[in-house]
Coordinates of C-alpha atoms in Angstrom, one line a residue:
Chain A
M1 CA -132.6 -222.7 114.7
S2 CA -129.4 -220.3 114.7
V3 CA -125.9 -222.0 114.5
P4 CA -125.0 -220.6 117.9
M5 CA -128.4 -222.0 119.4
V6 CA -127.6 -225.5 118.2
V7 CA -124.1 -225.3 119.6
L8 CA -125.4 -223.9 122.9
V9 CA -128.1 -227.2 123.0
L10 CA -125.3 -229.5 121.9
E11 CA -122.9 -228.1 124.5
L12 CA -125.7 -228.3 127.2
V13 CA -126.8 -231.7 126.5
G14 CA -122.9 -233.1 126.0
T15 CA -122.0 -231.5 129.3
F16 CA -124.5 -233.4 131.1
A17 CA -123.9 -236.6 129.6
F18 CA -120.2 -236.1 130.1
A19 CA -120.5 -235.1 133.6
V20 CA -122.9 -238.2 134.4
S21 CA -119.9 -240.3 133.5
G22 CA -117.8 -238.7 135.8
A23 CA -119.9 -238.8 138.6
L24 CA -120.3 -242.6 137.8
L25 CA -116.6 -243.0 137.8
A26 CA -116.3 -241.2 141.0
A27 CA -119.1 -243.6 142.3
R28 CA -117.3 -246.4 141.2
K29 CA -113.9 -245.1 142.6
G30 CA -115.6 -244.4 146.0
F31 CA -115.2 -240.8 145.9
D32 CA -117.3 -238.3 148.0
L33 CA -119.9 -236.2 146.9
V34 CA -117.4 -233.2 146.5
G35 CA -115.2 -235.5 144.6
S36 CA -117.9 -236.5 142.1
L37 CA -118.7 -232.8 141.5
L38 CA -114.9 -232.2 140.8
L39 CA -115.0 -235.1 138.4
A40 CA -118.0 -234.6 137.1
S41 CA -117.1 -230.9 136.1
L42 CA -113.7 -231.9 134.8
A43 CA -115.3 -234.5 132.6
G44 CA -118.3 -232.1 131.5
L45 CA -116.4 -229.0 131.1
G46 CA -112.9 -230.0 130.5
G47 CA -113.5 -230.3 126.8
G48 CA -115.1 -226.9 126.3
V49 CA -112.2 -225.3 128.7
I50 CA -109.5 -226.7 126.4
R51 CA -111.4 -225.5 123.4
D52 CA -111.7 -222.0 124.8
L53 CA -108.0 -222.0 125.8
V54 CA -106.9 -223.0 122.3
L55 CA -109.0 -220.6 120.5
N56 CA -107.9 -217.8 122.6
T57 CA -111.2 -216.0 123.1
G58 CA -111.4 -214.6 126.3
V59 CA -112.3 -216.4 129.9
P60 CA -113.8 -219.8 128.8
N61 CA -117.7 -220.2 129.1
A62 CA -117.7 -222.9 131.8
F63 CA -116.1 -220.3 134.0
A64 CA -117.5 -217.0 132.7
A65 CA -121.4 -218.4 132.2
P66 CA -122.7 -219.8 135.3
Q67 CA -125.4 -221.5 133.4
Y68 CA -122.7 -224.4 132.4
L69 CA -122.8 -225.7 136.2
V70 CA -126.5 -226.4 136.0
P71 CA -126.1 -229.7 133.9
V72 CA -123.1 -230.6 136.0
V73 CA -124.9 -230.1 139.4
L74 CA -127.9 -231.9 137.9
A75 CA -125.7 -235.1 136.8
V76 CA -124.2 -235.4 140.1
L77 CA -127.3 -235.3 141.9
A78 CA -128.8 -237.9 139.6
V79 CA -126.2 -240.4 140.1
F80 CA -126.2 -239.6 143.7
I81 CA -129.9 -240.4 144.4
R82 CA -129.3 -243.4 141.8
L83 CA -131.7 -241.8 139.4
I84 CA -128.9 -243.0 136.9
H85 CA -126.8 -246.0 137.9
E86 CA -124.4 -248.5 136.2
D87 CA -125.9 -251.9 135.2
R88 CA -124.6 -254.9 135.8
L89 CA -121.6 -255.0 132.9
R90 CA -120.7 -251.2 133.7
R91 CA -122.1 -250.2 130.2
T92 CA -124.0 -247.1 131.5
L93 CA -120.6 -244.9 132.2
L94 CA -119.6 -245.7 128.5
V95 CA -123.1 -245.1 126.8
F96 CA -123.2 -241.5 128.4
D97 CA -119.4 -241.1 127.6
A98 CA -120.3 -241.8 124.0
L99 CA -123.1 -239.5 123.8
G100 CA -120.9 -236.7 125.3
L101 CA -118.4 -237.8 122.7
S102 CA -120.9 -237.7 119.6
L103 CA -122.5 -234.4 120.6
F104 CA -119.2 -232.7 121.6
C105 CA -117.2 -233.5 118.2
V106 CA -120.1 -231.7 116.5
M107 CA -120.0 -228.6 118.7
G108 CA -116.3 -228.3 118.8
A109 CA -115.8 -228.5 114.9
T110 CA -118.6 -226.0 114.5
I111 CA -116.8 -223.3 117.1
A112 CA -113.7 -223.4 115.5
H113 CA -115.6 -222.8 112.1
E114 CA -117.4 -219.8 113.8
V115 CA -114.3 -218.3 114.9
G116 CA -112.8 -218.5 111.2
L117 CA -110.3 -221.6 111.6
N118 CA -109.8 -223.5 108.5
P119 CA -111.4 -227.0 108.1
I120 CA -108.6 -229.2 109.3
A121 CA -108.2 -227.2 112.0
A122 CA -111.9 -227.3 112.9
V123 CA -111.5 -231.2 112.7
L124 CA -108.7 -231.0 115.0
L125 CA -110.4 -229.0 117.7
G126 CA -113.4 -231.0 117.2
V127 CA -111.6 -234.0 118.3
T128 CA -110.1 -232.2 120.8
T129 CA -112.8 -231.0 122.3
A130 CA -114.6 -234.7 122.3
V131 CA -112.1 -236.4 123.6
G132 CA -110.6 -233.8 125.8
G133 CA -112.9 -233.9 129.0
G134 CA -113.2 -237.8 129.2
T135 CA -109.2 -238.2 129.2
L136 CA -109.0 -235.4 131.6
R137 CA -111.7 -237.3 134.0
D138 CA -109.4 -240.9 133.4
V139 CA -106.2 -239.2 134.0
V140 CA -107.0 -237.5 137.1
A141 CA -108.7 -240.5 138.4
N142 CA -105.6 -242.5 137.4
E143 CA -107.0 -244.8 135.0
V144 CA -105.6 -245.5 131.5
P145 CA -108.0 -243.0 129.4
Q146 CA -110.8 -244.5 127.0
I147 CA -109.1 -243.1 123.8
F148 CA -106.4 -245.6 124.5
N149 CA -108.5 -248.8 125.2
P150 CA -107.9 -251.0 122.0
R151 CA -111.1 -252.8 122.6
G152 CA -113.9 -250.3 121.1
V153 CA -112.9 -247.8 118.8
Y154 CA -113.3 -244.2 120.4
A155 CA -111.5 -241.6 119.0
A156 CA -112.2 -242.5 115.0
P157 CA -116.2 -242.0 115.1
A158 CA -115.1 -238.4 116.7
F159 CA -112.7 -237.8 113.6
L160 CA -115.6 -238.8 111.3
G161 CA -118.3 -236.5 113.5
A162 CA -116.0 -233.7 113.3
G163 CA -115.0 -234.0 109.8
A164 CA -118.5 -234.6 108.5
T165 CA -119.5 -231.3 110.4
A166 CA -116.7 -229.3 108.7
L167 CA -117.7 -230.3 105.5
L168 CA -121.6 -229.4 106.0
L169 CA -120.7 -226.1 107.3
E170 CA -118.2 -225.7 104.1
V171 CA -120.8 -226.5 101.6
G172 CA -123.4 -224.5 103.5
L173 CA -125.7 -227.7 104.7
F174 CA -125.0 -227.3 108.5
S175 CA -128.6 -226.9 110.5
A176 CA -130.1 -228.4 113.6
V177 CA -131.2 -231.1 111.8
S178 CA -128.0 -232.4 110.0
A179 CA -126.1 -231.5 113.2
V180 CA -128.2 -234.0 115.1
V181 CA -127.7 -236.7 112.4
V182 CA -124.1 -236.2 112.3
A183 CA -124.2 -236.8 116.3
M184 CA -126.6 -239.9 116.3
L185 CA -124.3 -241.3 113.7
V186 CA -121.2 -240.9 115.7
L187 CA -122.9 -242.2 118.7
T188 CA -124.3 -245.3 116.9
L189 CA -120.9 -246.1 115.6
R190 CA -119.2 -245.6 119.0
L191 CA -122.1 -247.9 120.4
L192 CA -121.9 -250.7 117.9
A193 CA -118.1 -250.6 118.3
L194 CA -118.9 -251.4 122.0
R195 CA -121.2 -253.8 121.6
Y196 CA -119.1 -255.9 119.0
R197 CA -115.9 -255.1 120.3
W198 CA -114.7 -253.5 117.0
R199 CA -110.7 -253.0 116.8
I200 CA -108.8 -251.1 114.6
P201 CA -105.1 -252.1 113.6
L202 CA -102.5 -252.0 116.5
A203 CA -100.1 -249.2 116.4
V204 CA -97.3 -251.8 115.3
L205 CA -98.1 -254.3 112.3
K206 CA -97.9 -258.0 113.4
R207 CA -95.2 -259.3 111.9
G208 CA -96.3 -261.8 108.9
Chain B
M1 CA -102.4 -202.6 152.4
S2 CA -103.7 -202.4 149.1
V3 CA -105.6 -205.5 147.3
P4 CA -102.7 -206.1 145.2
M5 CA -100.4 -206.2 147.9
V6 CA -102.4 -208.9 149.7
V7 CA -102.7 -210.7 146.6
L8 CA -98.7 -210.9 146.2
V9 CA -98.4 -211.8 149.8
L10 CA -101.1 -214.7 150.0
E11 CA -99.5 -215.9 146.6
L12 CA -96.0 -216.0 147.5
V13 CA -96.8 -217.5 151.0
G14 CA -99.0 -220.0 149.3
T15 CA -96.4 -220.6 146.4
F16 CA -94.2 -221.7 149.0
A17 CA -96.2 -224.1 151.2
F18 CA -97.2 -225.9 147.8
A19 CA -93.7 -226.0 146.8
V20 CA -92.8 -227.7 150.0
S21 CA -95.5 -230.3 149.5
G22 CA -94.3 -231.0 145.7
A23 CA -90.8 -231.4 147.2
L24 CA -91.8 -233.4 149.9
L25 CA -93.5 -236.0 147.5
A26 CA -90.5 -235.8 145.6
A27 CA -88.6 -236.8 148.6
R28 CA -91.1 -239.5 149.3
K29 CA -90.8 -241.0 145.6
G30 CA -87.1 -240.9 145.2
F31 CA -87.0 -238.4 142.7
D32 CA -83.9 -236.4 142.4
L33 CA -83.2 -232.6 143.1
V34 CA -84.3 -231.6 139.6
G35 CA -87.1 -233.6 139.6
S36 CA -87.9 -232.1 143.1
L37 CA -87.8 -228.6 141.7
L38 CA -90.0 -229.7 138.9
L39 CA -92.7 -230.9 141.0
A40 CA -92.4 -228.2 143.4
S41 CA -93.0 -225.7 140.4
L42 CA -95.8 -227.6 139.2
A43 CA -97.3 -227.5 142.7
G44 CA -96.3 -224.4 143.6
L45 CA -96.8 -222.6 140.6
G46 CA -99.7 -224.6 139.0
G47 CA -102.7 -223.4 140.4
G48 CA -101.7 -219.7 139.1
V49 CA -100.6 -220.8 136.0
I50 CA -104.2 -222.4 135.1
R51 CA -105.8 -219.2 137.0
D52 CA -104.0 -216.8 134.6
L53 CA -104.9 -219.2 131.2
V54 CA -108.4 -218.8 132.2
L55 CA -108.5 -215.3 133.0
N56 CA -106.4 -214.8 129.5
T57 CA -104.2 -211.8 130.7
G58 CA -101.3 -212.2 129.1
V59 CA -98.3 -214.5 130.0
P60 CA -98.8 -216.1 133.2
N61 CA -97.2 -214.5 136.3
A62 CA -95.0 -217.7 137.1
F63 CA -93.1 -217.2 133.5
A64 CA -93.2 -213.4 133.3
A65 CA -92.1 -212.7 136.8
P66 CA -88.9 -214.5 138.0
Q67 CA -89.6 -213.4 141.7
Y68 CA -92.1 -216.3 141.9
L69 CA -89.4 -218.9 141.7
V70 CA -87.8 -217.6 145.0
P71 CA -90.6 -219.5 147.4
V72 CA -90.0 -222.7 145.1
V73 CA -86.4 -222.6 145.1
L74 CA -86.4 -222.1 149.2
A75 CA -89.0 -224.6 149.5
V76 CA -86.8 -227.3 147.5
L77 CA -83.8 -226.1 149.3
A78 CA -85.5 -226.4 152.6
V79 CA -86.6 -230.2 152.0
F80 CA -83.4 -230.9 150.4
I81 CA -81.3 -229.8 153.5
R82 CA -83.8 -231.4 156.1
L83 CA -85.1 -228.3 157.5
I84 CA -88.5 -229.4 156.6
H85 CA -89.0 -233.1 156.7
E86 CA -92.1 -235.3 157.0
D87 CA -93.1 -236.7 160.3
R88 CA -93.9 -239.9 161.4
L89 CA -97.2 -240.1 160.5
R90 CA -96.5 -238.5 156.8
R91 CA -98.3 -235.4 157.9
T92 CA -96.0 -232.5 157.1
L93 CA -97.1 -232.8 153.2
L94 CA -100.6 -232.6 154.0
V95 CA -100.3 -229.5 156.5
F96 CA -98.2 -227.7 153.9
D97 CA -100.6 -228.5 151.4
A98 CA -103.4 -227.1 153.3
L99 CA -101.8 -224.1 154.0
G100 CA -101.5 -223.5 150.4
L101 CA -105.2 -224.7 149.6
S102 CA -106.3 -221.7 152.2
L103 CA -104.4 -219.0 150.8
F104 CA -104.8 -219.6 147.0
C105 CA -108.7 -219.8 147.3
V106 CA -108.7 -216.5 148.8
M107 CA -106.3 -215.0 146.4
G108 CA -107.9 -216.8 143.2
A109 CA -111.5 -215.5 143.8
T110 CA -109.7 -212.0 144.5
I111 CA -107.9 -211.8 141.4
A112 CA -110.9 -213.3 139.5
H113 CA -113.0 -210.4 141.1
E114 CA -110.6 -207.4 140.4
V115 CA -110.4 -208.9 136.5
G116 CA -114.3 -208.3 136.5
L117 CA -115.7 -211.8 136.8
N118 CA -119.3 -212.2 138.3
P119 CA -119.2 -213.6 142.1
I120 CA -120.0 -217.2 140.9
A121 CA -117.1 -217.5 138.4
A122 CA -115.0 -215.6 141.3
V123 CA -115.5 -218.7 143.4
L124 CA -115.2 -221.2 140.6
L125 CA -111.8 -219.7 140.1
G126 CA -110.9 -219.2 143.7
V127 CA -111.5 -223.4 144.1
T128 CA -109.5 -224.2 140.8
T129 CA -106.8 -222.0 141.9
A130 CA -106.6 -223.6 145.0
V131 CA -107.1 -227.5 143.9
G132 CA -105.4 -226.8 140.6
G133 CA -101.5 -226.9 141.7
G134 CA -102.0 -229.9 144.1
T135 CA -103.7 -232.0 141.3
L136 CA -101.1 -231.4 139.2
R137 CA -98.6 -232.4 141.3
D138 CA -100.4 -235.5 142.2
V139 CA -101.2 -236.3 139.0
V140 CA -97.9 -235.9 137.4
A141 CA -96.2 -238.4 140.1
N142 CA -98.9 -240.6 139.1
E143 CA -101.2 -240.8 142.6
V144 CA -104.9 -240.4 143.0
P145 CA -105.1 -236.7 143.7
Q146 CA -106.0 -235.2 147.3
I147 CA -109.1 -234.0 145.9
F148 CA -110.5 -237.2 145.4
N149 CA -109.3 -238.8 149.2
P150 CA -112.7 -239.4 150.9
R151 CA -110.9 -239.4 154.1
G152 CA -110.8 -236.1 155.0
V153 CA -113.0 -233.1 153.4
Y154 CA -110.4 -231.4 150.7
A155 CA -112.3 -229.0 148.1
A156 CA -115.3 -228.1 150.4
P157 CA -113.5 -225.7 152.6
A158 CA -111.6 -224.3 149.6
F159 CA -115.4 -223.5 148.5
L160 CA -116.3 -221.9 151.5
G161 CA -113.0 -219.7 151.3
A162 CA -113.5 -219.0 148.0
G163 CA -117.2 -218.2 148.6
A164 CA -116.4 -216.0 151.8
T165 CA -114.1 -214.1 149.9
A166 CA -116.3 -213.4 147.0
L167 CA -119.1 -212.3 149.7
L168 CA -116.5 -210.0 151.3
L169 CA -115.3 -208.4 147.9
E170 CA -119.2 -208.0 147.0
V171 CA -119.8 -205.9 150.1
G172 CA -116.7 -204.0 150.2
L173 CA -115.4 -205.7 153.5
F174 CA -112.5 -207.0 152.0
S175 CA -109.3 -206.6 153.4
A176 CA -105.6 -207.9 154.4
V177 CA -107.3 -208.9 157.8
S178 CA -110.4 -210.7 156.6
A179 CA -108.5 -212.2 154.0
V180 CA -106.3 -213.6 156.4
V181 CA -109.0 -214.5 158.9
V182 CA -110.8 -216.4 156.0
A183 CA -107.8 -218.5 155.0
M184 CA -107.2 -219.6 158.9
L185 CA -110.6 -220.4 158.8
V186 CA -110.3 -222.7 155.7
L187 CA -106.7 -223.9 157.2
T188 CA -108.3 -224.9 160.2
L189 CA -111.3 -226.6 158.7
R190 CA -108.9 -228.5 156.6
L191 CA -106.9 -229.7 159.8
L192 CA -109.7 -230.4 161.9
A193 CA -111.3 -232.5 158.8
L194 CA -107.7 -234.4 158.7
R195 CA -107.5 -234.7 162.6
Y196 CA -110.8 -236.2 162.9
R197 CA -111.4 -237.9 159.6
W198 CA -114.5 -236.2 158.8
R199 CA -116.1 -237.4 155.9
I200 CA -119.1 -236.1 153.6
P201 CA -121.5 -238.6 151.9
L202 CA -120.0 -240.3 149.0
A203 CA -120.9 -240.0 145.4
V204 CA -123.7 -242.4 145.7
L205 CA -126.1 -242.8 148.5
K206 CA -126.0 -246.2 150.4
R207 CA -129.2 -248.1 149.9
G208 CA -131.4 -248.1 152.9
Chain C
M1 CA -81.2 -218.6 108.0
S2 CA -83.3 -216.3 109.6
V3 CA -84.2 -216.8 113.1
P4 CA -87.8 -218.0 112.5
M5 CA -86.9 -220.3 109.9
V6 CA -84.4 -221.9 112.5
V7 CA -87.2 -222.1 114.7
L8 CA -89.3 -223.9 112.2
V9 CA -86.9 -226.7 111.4
L10 CA -86.2 -227.0 114.9
E11 CA -89.8 -227.4 115.8
L12 CA -90.5 -229.9 112.7
V13 CA -87.6 -232.3 113.4
G14 CA -88.6 -232.1 117.4
T15 CA -92.0 -232.9 116.7
F16 CA -91.1 -236.0 114.7
A17 CA -89.1 -237.2 117.4
F18 CA -91.2 -236.7 119.9
A19 CA -93.8 -238.3 117.8
V20 CA -91.8 -241.3 117.5
S21 CA -91.5 -241.5 121.1
G22 CA -95.1 -241.3 121.9
A23 CA -96.2 -243.9 118.9
L24 CA -93.6 -246.2 120.4
L25 CA -94.9 -246.1 123.5
A26 CA -98.3 -246.7 122.3
A27 CA -97.0 -249.6 120.7
R28 CA -95.6 -251.0 124.1
K29 CA -98.6 -250.7 125.7
G30 CA -100.9 -252.2 122.8
F31 CA -102.6 -249.2 122.0
D32 CA -104.3 -249.0 118.4
L33 CA -103.3 -247.1 115.1
V34 CA -105.8 -244.2 116.3
G35 CA -104.6 -244.2 119.9
S36 CA -100.7 -244.1 118.6
L37 CA -101.7 -240.8 116.5
L38 CA -103.2 -239.3 119.5
L39 CA -100.1 -240.2 121.8
A40 CA -97.9 -238.9 119.2
S41 CA -99.6 -235.8 118.6
L42 CA -99.5 -235.5 122.4
A43 CA -96.0 -235.7 122.8
G44 CA -95.1 -234.2 119.4
L45 CA -97.3 -231.0 119.7
G46 CA -98.0 -230.8 123.4
G47 CA -94.7 -228.9 124.4
G48 CA -95.6 -226.5 121.6
V49 CA -99.3 -225.9 122.3
I50 CA -98.2 -225.3 126.2
R51 CA -95.9 -222.8 124.9
D52 CA -98.2 -221.0 123.0
L53 CA -100.9 -221.1 125.8
V54 CA -98.4 -219.3 127.8
L55 CA -97.3 -216.8 125.4
N56 CA -100.7 -216.0 124.6
T57 CA -100.5 -215.3 121.1
G58 CA -103.5 -216.7 119.4
V59 CA -104.4 -220.2 118.3
P60 CA -101.4 -222.4 118.8
N61 CA -99.7 -223.5 115.8
A62 CA -100.6 -227.1 116.1
F63 CA -104.4 -226.3 115.8
A64 CA -103.9 -223.0 113.3
A65 CA -101.1 -224.5 110.7
P66 CA -101.7 -228.0 109.1
Q67 CA -98.0 -228.8 108.5
Y68 CA -97.1 -229.4 112.0
L69 CA -99.5 -232.7 111.7
V70 CA -96.8 -234.1 108.9
P71 CA -94.4 -234.8 111.2
V72 CA -96.8 -236.6 113.5
V73 CA -98.5 -238.9 110.6
L74 CA -94.9 -239.8 109.7
A75 CA -93.8 -240.7 112.7
V76 CA -97.2 -242.8 113.4
L77 CA -96.7 -244.6 109.9
A78 CA -92.7 -245.3 110.4
V79 CA -93.4 -247.0 113.5
F80 CA -96.3 -249.0 112.3
I81 CA -94.5 -250.4 108.9
R82 CA -91.7 -251.2 111.9
L83 CA -89.2 -248.6 109.9
I84 CA -88.5 -247.5 113.7
H85 CA -88.7 -250.2 116.2
E86 CA -87.4 -250.5 119.5
D87 CA -84.1 -252.4 120.0
R88 CA -83.8 -255.1 122.6
L89 CA -82.7 -252.6 125.5
R90 CA -85.7 -250.5 124.8
R91 CA -83.6 -247.6 124.1
T92 CA -85.0 -246.3 120.8
L93 CA -88.1 -244.7 122.5
L94 CA -85.4 -242.5 124.9
V95 CA -83.0 -241.5 122.0
F96 CA -86.1 -240.1 120.0
D97 CA -87.4 -238.4 123.3
A98 CA -83.9 -237.0 123.8
L99 CA -83.6 -235.8 120.5
G100 CA -86.8 -233.9 120.9
L101 CA -86.0 -232.4 124.3
S102 CA -82.4 -231.2 122.9
L103 CA -84.4 -229.3 119.9
F104 CA -87.2 -228.1 121.9
C105 CA -85.0 -226.4 124.9
V106 CA -83.4 -224.3 121.9
M107 CA -86.5 -223.6 120.3
G108 CA -88.7 -222.6 123.1
A109 CA -86.0 -220.3 124.8
T110 CA -85.9 -218.6 121.1
I111 CA -89.3 -218.2 120.6
A112 CA -90.0 -216.8 124.0
H113 CA -87.1 -214.3 123.2
E114 CA -89.0 -213.3 120.1
V115 CA -91.7 -212.7 121.7
G116 CA -90.1 -210.1 124.0
L117 CA -89.7 -212.1 127.4
N118 CA -87.0 -211.8 129.6
P119 CA -84.0 -214.2 129.6
I120 CA -85.0 -215.8 132.9
A121 CA -88.6 -216.3 131.6
A122 CA -87.0 -217.3 128.4
V123 CA -85.1 -220.4 129.8
L124 CA -88.5 -221.4 131.8
L125 CA -90.5 -221.5 128.6
G126 CA -87.3 -223.4 127.0
V127 CA -87.5 -225.9 129.4
T128 CA -91.6 -226.2 129.7
T129 CA -91.3 -226.6 126.1
A130 CA -88.9 -229.5 126.2
V131 CA -90.4 -231.5 129.2
G132 CA -94.0 -230.9 128.6
G133 CA -94.7 -232.8 125.5
G134 CA -93.1 -235.8 127.3
T135 CA -94.4 -235.2 130.1
L136 CA -98.2 -235.2 128.6
R137 CA -97.3 -238.5 126.9
D138 CA -96.3 -240.2 129.9
V139 CA -99.0 -238.9 132.2
V140 CA -101.8 -239.7 129.9
A141 CA -100.3 -243.3 129.0
N142 CA -100.5 -243.6 133.3
E143 CA -96.5 -243.9 133.6
V144 CA -94.1 -242.0 135.9
P145 CA -92.9 -239.0 133.6
Q146 CA -89.4 -239.4 132.5
I147 CA -88.2 -236.1 134.2
F148 CA -88.8 -237.9 137.7
N149 CA -86.8 -241.0 136.6
P150 CA -83.5 -240.5 139.0
R151 CA -81.7 -243.0 136.7
G152 CA -80.5 -240.7 134.1
V153 CA -80.2 -236.8 134.1
Y154 CA -83.3 -235.5 132.0
A155 CA -84.4 -232.0 132.6
A156 CA -81.0 -230.6 133.6
P157 CA -79.7 -230.7 130.2
A158 CA -82.6 -229.0 129.0
F159 CA -81.9 -226.3 131.5
L160 CA -78.5 -225.9 130.4
G161 CA -79.7 -225.8 126.6
A162 CA -82.3 -223.3 127.1
G163 CA -79.9 -221.0 129.1
A164 CA -77.2 -221.3 126.3
T165 CA -79.4 -220.3 124.0
A166 CA -81.2 -217.4 126.1
L167 CA -77.4 -216.5 126.5
L168 CA -76.6 -216.7 122.9
L169 CA -79.6 -214.6 121.9
E170 CA -78.6 -212.1 124.6
V171 CA -75.1 -211.3 123.4
G172 CA -76.1 -211.6 119.5
L173 CA -74.4 -214.5 118.7
F174 CA -77.4 -216.8 118.2
S175 CA -77.4 -218.5 114.5
A176 CA -78.7 -221.7 112.8
V177 CA -75.2 -223.2 113.6
S178 CA -74.6 -222.1 117.5
A179 CA -78.5 -223.4 117.6
V180 CA -77.8 -226.9 116.2
V181 CA -74.2 -227.2 118.3
V182 CA -76.6 -226.3 121.6
A183 CA -79.0 -228.8 120.5
M184 CA -76.4 -231.5 120.1
L185 CA -74.7 -230.7 123.2
V186 CA -77.9 -231.2 124.9
L187 CA -78.3 -234.4 123.2
T188 CA -74.8 -235.8 124.2
L189 CA -75.4 -234.6 127.5
R190 CA -78.7 -236.6 127.9
L191 CA -77.4 -239.8 125.7
L192 CA -74.3 -240.0 128.2
A193 CA -76.4 -239.6 131.5
L194 CA -78.7 -242.6 130.2
R195 CA -75.5 -244.8 128.9
Y196 CA -73.6 -244.4 132.3
R197 CA -76.6 -244.0 134.6
W198 CA -75.5 -240.5 135.7
R199 CA -77.2 -239.3 138.9
I200 CA -77.7 -236.1 140.6
P201 CA -78.4 -235.8 144.0
L202 CA -81.9 -236.7 145.3
A203 CA -84.5 -234.9 146.6
V204 CA -83.4 -234.8 150.2
L205 CA -79.7 -235.1 151.6
K206 CA -78.7 -238.6 152.9
R207 CA -78.1 -238.3 156.8
G208 CA -74.5 -238.6 157.3

């Protein structure tokens, strides 16, 4: 499987996952079907649009290539007909968001590497792509973004995933298999962090 | 009237209308005159800046061409001296916002077509241009954006307007007259939706 | 000292100052260390990324050049170990924010001039660069941005600073010294405005 093909699959599945998180948030907030479509688009396509704007490689995929709309529309419909719905603990949204996060950190870092950026820049762009769509989703819906939720480590697994991807690409071990392994590790870390409410130190050290 | 001329007129009038909505929101929230100028700029010029960033066609018009500031400054002054003010039902803001929406969906789709994007991309960019400035206005002022207000259909008329514009451009019937007709239809739909509180289905189907 | 060198110093010091404001806001809101890093990055690098996206000059510096991360990481650590902390009146955040504002309005206007924009566009981009990072910081942390706080003039000093910079560049008097003088004047104005709660007229004239 060629690198562009791996990237396309990661992006389409990740777009679907993030779009589900957007449609579920729209449902929770009582938005209508068009609001759901807009919030799902923002969540699913926002990270990729930011990535393309930063890379400055022409019209972003989400606008130029209509196929990226397919997973968004499918996600909105799946939530509309309750094929996907929130469980009692409201974890469904976070699980789909975690899946998008894990796929997009690998995808973003890989595209940055393909375009010729240095490894540090690839890590930064991977993290930005991974957290961008979810942050736009939360900001526009007037919620404090998940990235700032101190219960449950969120951006740190994306950093690790983008870092591992950049490393694999540097040493020539990147493949469809290794990409999926990294994404699944990121997903596992994020879900464990949610389940066991892992915390990392706060922004300020507590006084002795 | 040439297509670029039509686009320029739509953009200047639409910028004024959105800028009025921004200045009225600044007044409602107790911001000062500079805050009003910034919020009016964001509302009036934000959609166009997003459009230009997506199209990747150099420095966005709002920055490169000082004439786009004229409608913004006029709007801020008109609100400052109470030439334009909110009515009792607080509908003035929404009416100006609706005017901007109707002009920008036509303008955005037309520019996307001029740049050579496919019709679906033109519709997407038309909607993004139309809802972008108002969404930035609301997000930055810490309000839930109008696009998510389930009372009164908002983005759907912009979808129709951008779609009609893309169709007219494809079949060669786009002109100053047909552009204005489409925009007026969008405006009428939006105002009727507001007046009669039209609703579309929510993001999730109600259980039987 | 060459113009690019002046710009680099202004940008690195301004990035540190804005990043401190982001890390202090993260601390105030109870975010964790990674949240602090993200909010500090947004505050410190956001204005420059917007500037580079508008100028359309390739991958923004914040992504392409790893050295811009150094002041961000230093700022996060300085807040983490309480080397920099809020005073009782919570003024520390605003003082660092003011320092970033004063340096970035000069830096943004200078870069716009270097790229060949006209003086009005240089002023607009200077102001956008100066207020952009802080506004992203506040919006993403779900606060009403400082630019809209009617107590204490905020964007107006940045307008004056960017205007003075554009004027100095036009008449050939821009230098490291004059750049610092303008920045210090902007900083002084902003701090005086905070100290004495200067106000400018509200968005709407009060009735007689």
